[in-house]
GROMACS .gro file of C-alpha atoms in nm:
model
  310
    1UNK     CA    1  -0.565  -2.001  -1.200
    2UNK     CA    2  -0.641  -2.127  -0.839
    3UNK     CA    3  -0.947  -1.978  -0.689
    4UNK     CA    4  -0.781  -1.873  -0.406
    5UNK     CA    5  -0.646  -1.533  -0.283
    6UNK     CA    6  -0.347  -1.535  -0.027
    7UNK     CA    7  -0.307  -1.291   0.239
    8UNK     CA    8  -0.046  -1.228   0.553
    9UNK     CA    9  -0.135  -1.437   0.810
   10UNK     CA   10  -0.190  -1.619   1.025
   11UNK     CA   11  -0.540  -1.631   1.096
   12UNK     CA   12  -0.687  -1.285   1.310
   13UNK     CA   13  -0.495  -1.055   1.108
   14UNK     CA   14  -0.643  -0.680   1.036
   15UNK     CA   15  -0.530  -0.808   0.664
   16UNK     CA   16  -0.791  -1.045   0.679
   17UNK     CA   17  -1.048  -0.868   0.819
   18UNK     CA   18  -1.031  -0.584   0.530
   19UNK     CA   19  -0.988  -0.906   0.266
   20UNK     CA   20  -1.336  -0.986   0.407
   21UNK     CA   21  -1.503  -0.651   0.305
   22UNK     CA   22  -1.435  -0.701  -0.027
   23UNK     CA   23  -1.737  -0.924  -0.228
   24UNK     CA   24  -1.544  -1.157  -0.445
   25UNK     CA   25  -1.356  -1.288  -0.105
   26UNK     CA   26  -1.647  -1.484  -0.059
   27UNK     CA   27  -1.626  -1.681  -0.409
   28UNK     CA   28  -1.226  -1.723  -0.300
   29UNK     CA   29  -1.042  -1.997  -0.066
   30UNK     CA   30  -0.780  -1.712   0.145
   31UNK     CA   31  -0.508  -1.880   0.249
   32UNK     CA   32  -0.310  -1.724   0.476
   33UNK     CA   33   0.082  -1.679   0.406
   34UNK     CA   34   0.369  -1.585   0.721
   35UNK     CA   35   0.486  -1.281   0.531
   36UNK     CA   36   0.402  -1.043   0.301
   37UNK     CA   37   0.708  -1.172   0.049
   38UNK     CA   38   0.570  -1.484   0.048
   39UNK     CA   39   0.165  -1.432  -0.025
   40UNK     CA   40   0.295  -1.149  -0.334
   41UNK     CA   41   0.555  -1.501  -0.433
   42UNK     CA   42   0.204  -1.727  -0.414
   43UNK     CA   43   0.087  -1.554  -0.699
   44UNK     CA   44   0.423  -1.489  -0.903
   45UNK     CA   45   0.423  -1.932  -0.889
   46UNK     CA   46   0.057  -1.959  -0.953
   47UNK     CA   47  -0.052  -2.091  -0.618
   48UNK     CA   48  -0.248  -1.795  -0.559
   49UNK     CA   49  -0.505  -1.629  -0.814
   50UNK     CA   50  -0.397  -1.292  -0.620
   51UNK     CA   51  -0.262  -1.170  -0.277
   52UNK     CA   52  -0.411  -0.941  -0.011
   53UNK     CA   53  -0.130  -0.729   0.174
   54UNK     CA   54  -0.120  -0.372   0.351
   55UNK     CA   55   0.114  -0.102   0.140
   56UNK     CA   56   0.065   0.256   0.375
   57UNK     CA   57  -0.050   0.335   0.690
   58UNK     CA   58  -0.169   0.712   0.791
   59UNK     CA   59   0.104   0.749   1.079
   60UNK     CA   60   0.386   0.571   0.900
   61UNK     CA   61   0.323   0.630   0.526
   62UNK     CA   62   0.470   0.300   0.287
   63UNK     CA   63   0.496  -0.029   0.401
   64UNK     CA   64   0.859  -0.080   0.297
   65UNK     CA   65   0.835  -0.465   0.248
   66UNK     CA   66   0.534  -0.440   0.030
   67UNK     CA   67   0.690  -0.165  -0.140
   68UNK     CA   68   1.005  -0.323  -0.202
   69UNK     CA   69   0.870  -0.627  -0.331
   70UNK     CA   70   0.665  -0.450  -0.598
   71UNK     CA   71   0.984  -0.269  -0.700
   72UNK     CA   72   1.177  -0.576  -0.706
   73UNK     CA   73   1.133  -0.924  -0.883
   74UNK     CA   74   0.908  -1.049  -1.137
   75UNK     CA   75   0.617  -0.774  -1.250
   76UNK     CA   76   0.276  -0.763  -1.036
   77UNK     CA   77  -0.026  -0.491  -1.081
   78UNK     CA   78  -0.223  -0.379  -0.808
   79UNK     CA   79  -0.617  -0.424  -0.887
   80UNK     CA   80  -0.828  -0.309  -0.623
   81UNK     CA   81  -0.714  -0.117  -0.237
   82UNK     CA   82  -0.938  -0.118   0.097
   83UNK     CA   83  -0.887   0.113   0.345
   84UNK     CA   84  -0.988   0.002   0.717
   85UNK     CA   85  -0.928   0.199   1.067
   86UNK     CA   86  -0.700   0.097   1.267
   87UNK     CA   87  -0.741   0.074   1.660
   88UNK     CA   88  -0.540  -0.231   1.887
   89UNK     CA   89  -0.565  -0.403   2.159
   90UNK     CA   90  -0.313  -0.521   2.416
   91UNK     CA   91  -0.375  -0.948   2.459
   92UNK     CA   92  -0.240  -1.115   2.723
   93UNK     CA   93  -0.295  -1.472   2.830
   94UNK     CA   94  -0.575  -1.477   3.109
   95UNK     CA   95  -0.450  -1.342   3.441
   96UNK     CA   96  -0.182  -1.141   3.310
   97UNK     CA   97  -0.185  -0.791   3.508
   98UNK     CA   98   0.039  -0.486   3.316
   99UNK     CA   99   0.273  -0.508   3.590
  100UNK     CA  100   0.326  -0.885   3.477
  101UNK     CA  101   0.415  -0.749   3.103
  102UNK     CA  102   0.819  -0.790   3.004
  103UNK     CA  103   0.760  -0.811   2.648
  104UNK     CA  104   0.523  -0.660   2.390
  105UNK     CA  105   0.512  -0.808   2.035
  106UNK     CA  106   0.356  -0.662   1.712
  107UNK     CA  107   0.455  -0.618   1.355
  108UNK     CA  108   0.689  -0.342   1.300
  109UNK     CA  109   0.446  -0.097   1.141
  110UNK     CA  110   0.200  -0.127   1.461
  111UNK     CA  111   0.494   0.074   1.679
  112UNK     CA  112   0.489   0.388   1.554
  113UNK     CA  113   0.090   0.362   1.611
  114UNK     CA  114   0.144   0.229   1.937
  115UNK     CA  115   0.470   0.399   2.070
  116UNK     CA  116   0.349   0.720   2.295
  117UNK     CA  117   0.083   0.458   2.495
  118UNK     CA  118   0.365   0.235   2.513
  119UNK     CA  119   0.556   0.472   2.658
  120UNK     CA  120   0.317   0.611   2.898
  121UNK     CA  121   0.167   0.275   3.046
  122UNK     CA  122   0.471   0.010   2.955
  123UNK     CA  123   0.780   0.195   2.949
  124UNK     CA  124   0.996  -0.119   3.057
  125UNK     CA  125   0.844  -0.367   2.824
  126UNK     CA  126   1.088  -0.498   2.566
  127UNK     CA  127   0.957  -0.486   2.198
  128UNK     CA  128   0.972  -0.761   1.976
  129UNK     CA  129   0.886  -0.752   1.630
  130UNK     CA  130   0.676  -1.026   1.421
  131UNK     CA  131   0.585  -1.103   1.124
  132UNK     CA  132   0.234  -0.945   1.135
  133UNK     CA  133  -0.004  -0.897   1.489
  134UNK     CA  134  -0.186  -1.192   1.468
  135UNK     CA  135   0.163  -1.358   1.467
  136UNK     CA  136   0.215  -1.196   1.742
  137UNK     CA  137  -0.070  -1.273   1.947
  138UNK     CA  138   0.003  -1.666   1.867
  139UNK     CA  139   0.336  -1.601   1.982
  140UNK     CA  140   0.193  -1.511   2.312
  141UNK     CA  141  -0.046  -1.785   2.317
  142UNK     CA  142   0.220  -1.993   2.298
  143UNK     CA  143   0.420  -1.846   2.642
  144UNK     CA  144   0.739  -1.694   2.421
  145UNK     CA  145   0.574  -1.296   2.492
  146UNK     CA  146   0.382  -1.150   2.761
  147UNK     CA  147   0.127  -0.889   2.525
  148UNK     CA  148   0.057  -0.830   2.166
  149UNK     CA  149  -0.085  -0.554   2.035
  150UNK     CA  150  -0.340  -0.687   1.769
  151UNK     CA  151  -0.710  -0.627   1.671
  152UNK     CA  152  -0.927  -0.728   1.963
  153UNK     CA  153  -1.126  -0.985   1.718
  154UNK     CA  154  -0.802  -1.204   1.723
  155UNK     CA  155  -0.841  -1.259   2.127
  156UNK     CA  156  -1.091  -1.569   2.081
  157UNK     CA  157  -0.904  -1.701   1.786
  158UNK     CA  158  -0.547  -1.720   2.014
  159UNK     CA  159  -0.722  -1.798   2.364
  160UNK     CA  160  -0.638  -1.455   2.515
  161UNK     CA  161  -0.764  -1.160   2.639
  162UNK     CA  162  -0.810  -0.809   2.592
  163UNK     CA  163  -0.600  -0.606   2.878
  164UNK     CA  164  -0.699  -0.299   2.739
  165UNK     CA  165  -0.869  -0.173   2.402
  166UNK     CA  166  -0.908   0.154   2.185
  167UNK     CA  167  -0.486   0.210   2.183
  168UNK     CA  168  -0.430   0.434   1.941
  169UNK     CA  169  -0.149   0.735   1.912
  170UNK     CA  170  -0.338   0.899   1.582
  171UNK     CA  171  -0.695   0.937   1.588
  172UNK     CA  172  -0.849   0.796   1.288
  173UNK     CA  173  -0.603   0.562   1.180
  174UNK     CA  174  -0.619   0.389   0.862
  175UNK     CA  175  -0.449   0.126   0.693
  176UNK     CA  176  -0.467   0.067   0.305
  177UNK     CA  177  -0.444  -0.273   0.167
  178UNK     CA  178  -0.400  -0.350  -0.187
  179UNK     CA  179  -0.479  -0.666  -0.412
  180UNK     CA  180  -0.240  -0.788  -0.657
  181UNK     CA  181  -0.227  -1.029  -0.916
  182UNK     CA  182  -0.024  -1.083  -1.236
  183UNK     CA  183   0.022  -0.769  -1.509
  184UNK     CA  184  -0.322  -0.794  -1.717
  185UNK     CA  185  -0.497  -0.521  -1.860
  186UNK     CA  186  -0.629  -0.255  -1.599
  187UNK     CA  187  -1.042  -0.237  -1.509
  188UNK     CA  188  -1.229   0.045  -1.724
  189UNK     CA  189  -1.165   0.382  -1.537
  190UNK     CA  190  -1.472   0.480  -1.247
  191UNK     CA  191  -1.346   0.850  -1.280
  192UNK     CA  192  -1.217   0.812  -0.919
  193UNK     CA  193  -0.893   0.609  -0.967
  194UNK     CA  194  -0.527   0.603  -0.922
  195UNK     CA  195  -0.210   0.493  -1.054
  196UNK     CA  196   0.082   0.387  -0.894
  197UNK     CA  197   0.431   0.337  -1.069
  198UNK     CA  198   0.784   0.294  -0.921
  199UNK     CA  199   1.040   0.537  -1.104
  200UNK     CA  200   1.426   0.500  -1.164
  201UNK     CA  201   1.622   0.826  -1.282
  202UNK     CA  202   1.910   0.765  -1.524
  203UNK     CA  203   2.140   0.972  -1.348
  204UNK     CA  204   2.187   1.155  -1.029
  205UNK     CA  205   2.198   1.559  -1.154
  206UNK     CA  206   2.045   1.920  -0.982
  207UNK     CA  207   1.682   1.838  -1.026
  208UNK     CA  208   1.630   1.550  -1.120
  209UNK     CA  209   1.358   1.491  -0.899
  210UNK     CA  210   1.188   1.794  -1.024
  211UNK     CA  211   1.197   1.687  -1.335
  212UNK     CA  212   1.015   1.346  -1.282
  213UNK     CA  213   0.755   1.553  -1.074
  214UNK     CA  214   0.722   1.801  -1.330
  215UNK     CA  215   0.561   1.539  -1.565
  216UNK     CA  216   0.305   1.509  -1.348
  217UNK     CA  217   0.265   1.920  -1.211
  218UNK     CA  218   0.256   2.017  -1.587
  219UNK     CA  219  -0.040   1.828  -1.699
  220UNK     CA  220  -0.247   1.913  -1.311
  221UNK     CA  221  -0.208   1.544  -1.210
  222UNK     CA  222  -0.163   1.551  -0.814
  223UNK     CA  223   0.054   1.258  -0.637
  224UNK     CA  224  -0.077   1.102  -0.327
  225UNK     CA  225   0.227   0.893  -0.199
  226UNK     CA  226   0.600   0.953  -0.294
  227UNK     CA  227   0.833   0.759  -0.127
  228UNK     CA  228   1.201   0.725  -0.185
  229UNK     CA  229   1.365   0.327  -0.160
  230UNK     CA  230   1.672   0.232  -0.233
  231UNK     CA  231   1.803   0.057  -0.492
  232UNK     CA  232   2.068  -0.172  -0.310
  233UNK     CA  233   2.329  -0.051  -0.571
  234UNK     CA  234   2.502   0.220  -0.273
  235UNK     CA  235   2.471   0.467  -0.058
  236UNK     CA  236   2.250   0.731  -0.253
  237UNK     CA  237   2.064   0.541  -0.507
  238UNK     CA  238   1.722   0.568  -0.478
  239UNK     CA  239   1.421   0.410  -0.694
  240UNK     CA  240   1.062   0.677  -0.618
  241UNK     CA  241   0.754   0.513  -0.564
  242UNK     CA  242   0.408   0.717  -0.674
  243UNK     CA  243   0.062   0.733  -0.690
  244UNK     CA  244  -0.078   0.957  -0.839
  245UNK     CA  245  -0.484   1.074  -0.915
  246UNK     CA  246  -0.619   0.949  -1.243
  247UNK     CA  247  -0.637   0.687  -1.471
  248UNK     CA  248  -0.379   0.487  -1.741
  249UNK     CA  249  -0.657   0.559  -1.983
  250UNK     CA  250  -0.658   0.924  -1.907
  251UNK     CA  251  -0.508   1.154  -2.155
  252UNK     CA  252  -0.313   1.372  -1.883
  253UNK     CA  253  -0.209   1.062  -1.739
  254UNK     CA  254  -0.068   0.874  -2.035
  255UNK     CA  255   0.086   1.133  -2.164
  256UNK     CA  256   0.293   1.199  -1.828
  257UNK     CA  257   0.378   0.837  -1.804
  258UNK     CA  258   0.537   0.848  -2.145
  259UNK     CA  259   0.725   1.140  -2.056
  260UNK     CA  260   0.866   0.973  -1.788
  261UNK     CA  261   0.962   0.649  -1.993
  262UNK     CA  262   1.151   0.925  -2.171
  263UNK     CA  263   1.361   1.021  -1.916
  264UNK     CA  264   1.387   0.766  -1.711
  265UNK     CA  265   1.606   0.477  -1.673
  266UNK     CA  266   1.341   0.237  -1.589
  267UNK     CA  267   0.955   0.272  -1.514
  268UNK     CA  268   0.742   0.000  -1.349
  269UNK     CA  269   0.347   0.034  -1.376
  270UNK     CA  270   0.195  -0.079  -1.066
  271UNK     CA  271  -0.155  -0.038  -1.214
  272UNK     CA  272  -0.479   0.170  -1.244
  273UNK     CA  273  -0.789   0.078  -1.025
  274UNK     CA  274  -1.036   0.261  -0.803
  275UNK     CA  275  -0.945   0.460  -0.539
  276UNK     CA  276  -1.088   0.367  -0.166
  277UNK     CA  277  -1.146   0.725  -0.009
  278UNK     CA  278  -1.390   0.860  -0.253
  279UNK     CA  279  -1.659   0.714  -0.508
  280UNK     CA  280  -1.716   0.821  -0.856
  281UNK     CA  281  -1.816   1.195  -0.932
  282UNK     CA  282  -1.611   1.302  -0.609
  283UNK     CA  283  -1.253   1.321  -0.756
  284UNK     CA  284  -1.147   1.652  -0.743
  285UNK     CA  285  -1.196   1.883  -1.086
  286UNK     CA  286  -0.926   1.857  -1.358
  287UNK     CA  287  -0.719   2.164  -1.386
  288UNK     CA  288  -0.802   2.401  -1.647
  289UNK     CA  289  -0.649   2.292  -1.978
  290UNK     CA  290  -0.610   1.887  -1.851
  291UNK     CA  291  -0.983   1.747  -1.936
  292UNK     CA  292  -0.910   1.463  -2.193
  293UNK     CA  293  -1.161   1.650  -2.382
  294UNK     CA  294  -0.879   1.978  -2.395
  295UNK     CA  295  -0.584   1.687  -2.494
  296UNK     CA  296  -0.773   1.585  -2.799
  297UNK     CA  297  -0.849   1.934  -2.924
  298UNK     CA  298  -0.529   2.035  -2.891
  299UNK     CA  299  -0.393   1.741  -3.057
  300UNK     CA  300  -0.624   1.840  -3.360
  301UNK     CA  301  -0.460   2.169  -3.329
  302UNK     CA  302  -0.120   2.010  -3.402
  303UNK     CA  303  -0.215   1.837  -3.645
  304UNK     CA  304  -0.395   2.089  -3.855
  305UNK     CA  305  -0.135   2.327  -3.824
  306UNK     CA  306   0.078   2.018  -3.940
  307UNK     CA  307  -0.148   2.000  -4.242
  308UNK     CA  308  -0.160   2.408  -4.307
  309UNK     CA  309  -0.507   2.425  -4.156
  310UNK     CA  310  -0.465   2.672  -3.882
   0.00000   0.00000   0.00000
């Protein structure tokens, strides 16, 4: 495989910048892709050994378009995530007063973080979407908007300036990136981990949902995203993405994924790999009776009473 891990670009993103926190970036060539579809497609061809792109934010929740493309198309597996705070600035080409601003660009998911500031000190500016904030910024650069909300790093990079700095609507905003590469097998559990898979029910019925999230409640595994997308097959039809605390190679866990490939129509691992908010030895305690160690004895217990040993 290429040594080379793609990213959403261009150059200045906060994509980058959390790509650069993470030690093996520095043994890789990162190529910058325009969209998110199109760095996850870099490594479904082989052009890319992996690709770096953001999948939740604390205001929003999901990236849809990351999430979607993991749902969709050939199989991927998330291997490693990076959480960075988020704060923007507003860049403007040198001179440029706020009265002067028309237009604001930034990727879609920057809004909600933005909108209330917006409101308050730009409430006549027309937004414009792009495909990430460093986009944006070159988009300025280049006359077509008047401001971009991006990271304040970018400024140099596009030849503006920073109007303003620290704009935030939620203090202590974070976004979580995610690398992904092709299906393999998972990294050796840390005992701080997570596991993300995208769930399709076989029919529509009174709880269903609850019965997909009991397979997970039953065995004291807690989820840390659910999100609902749909499936593109009408109005109602909806494919659940999770994550969930734990390990493949956890008893609890495995067991709860292969109750849901029982009653499911269709499961799609996303992968195991450490988790970003905590280190080793700070996961939270299993739930009495959900230890691996409490699986495999009662597991014996089955079996000898299977045997007449009880």
């Amino acid at each position: 495989m290429p040594a080379s891990y793609a990213y959403l670009g261009p150059e200045g993103t906060f994509t980058e910048v959390a790509l650069r926190t993470l030690p093996e970036a520095a043994t890789r060539e990162l190529i910058p892709y325009v969209s998110v579809q199109s760095a996850l497609d870099a490594v479904r061809t082989g052009e890319a050994e992996a690709a770096f792109v953001p999948i939740e934010n604390s205001v929003e929740g999901g990236i849809t378009t990351t999430l979607d493309e993991l749902v969709a198309g050939e199989p991927l597996m998330i291997y490693r995530e990076v959480l960075l705070s988020i704060t923007f600035a507003l860049l403007v080409r040198p001179g440029t007063t706020l009265s002067d601003i028309k237009t604001v660009s930034a990727h879609p998911a920057a809004q909600p973080q933005v909108r209330n500031w917006l409101k308050k000190n730009l409430p006549d500016a027309h937004w414009e979407s792009a495909a990430s904030n460093a986009d944006a910024a070159r988009l300025v650069q280049e006359g077509q908007y008047d401001a971009a909300f991006a990271g304040e790093f970018a400024a140099a990079r596009y030849g503006l300036e920073a109007l303003e700095t620290g704009i935030h609507d939620a203090e202590n905003a974070q976004t979580r990136f995610v690398l992904v590469g092709r299906p393999a097998r998972p990294a050796a559990p840390t005992g701080a981990d997570k596991t993300s898979v995208v769930l399709w029910q076989r029919d529509d019925h009174p709880g269903a949902l609850r019965d997909l999230l009991g397979e997970f409640a039953t065995r004291g595994i807690n989820l840390m995203l659910l999100q609902s997308r749909p499936t593109g097959a009408g109005i109602g039809n909806y494919c659940f993405c999770i994550d969930a605390e734990g390990h493949i190679s956890d008893r609890r866990v495995a067991e709860a994924l292969m109750g849901l490939k029982r009653i499911c129509l269709q499961v799609r691992f996303l992968g195991s790999y450490p988790r970003a908010d905590i280190k080793p030895g700070e996961a939270r305690p299993t739930l009495t009776g959900t230890s691996d160690e409490e699986f495999v004895a009662a597991a014996d217990w089955v079996a000898r009473c299977q045997d007449g040993r009880f």
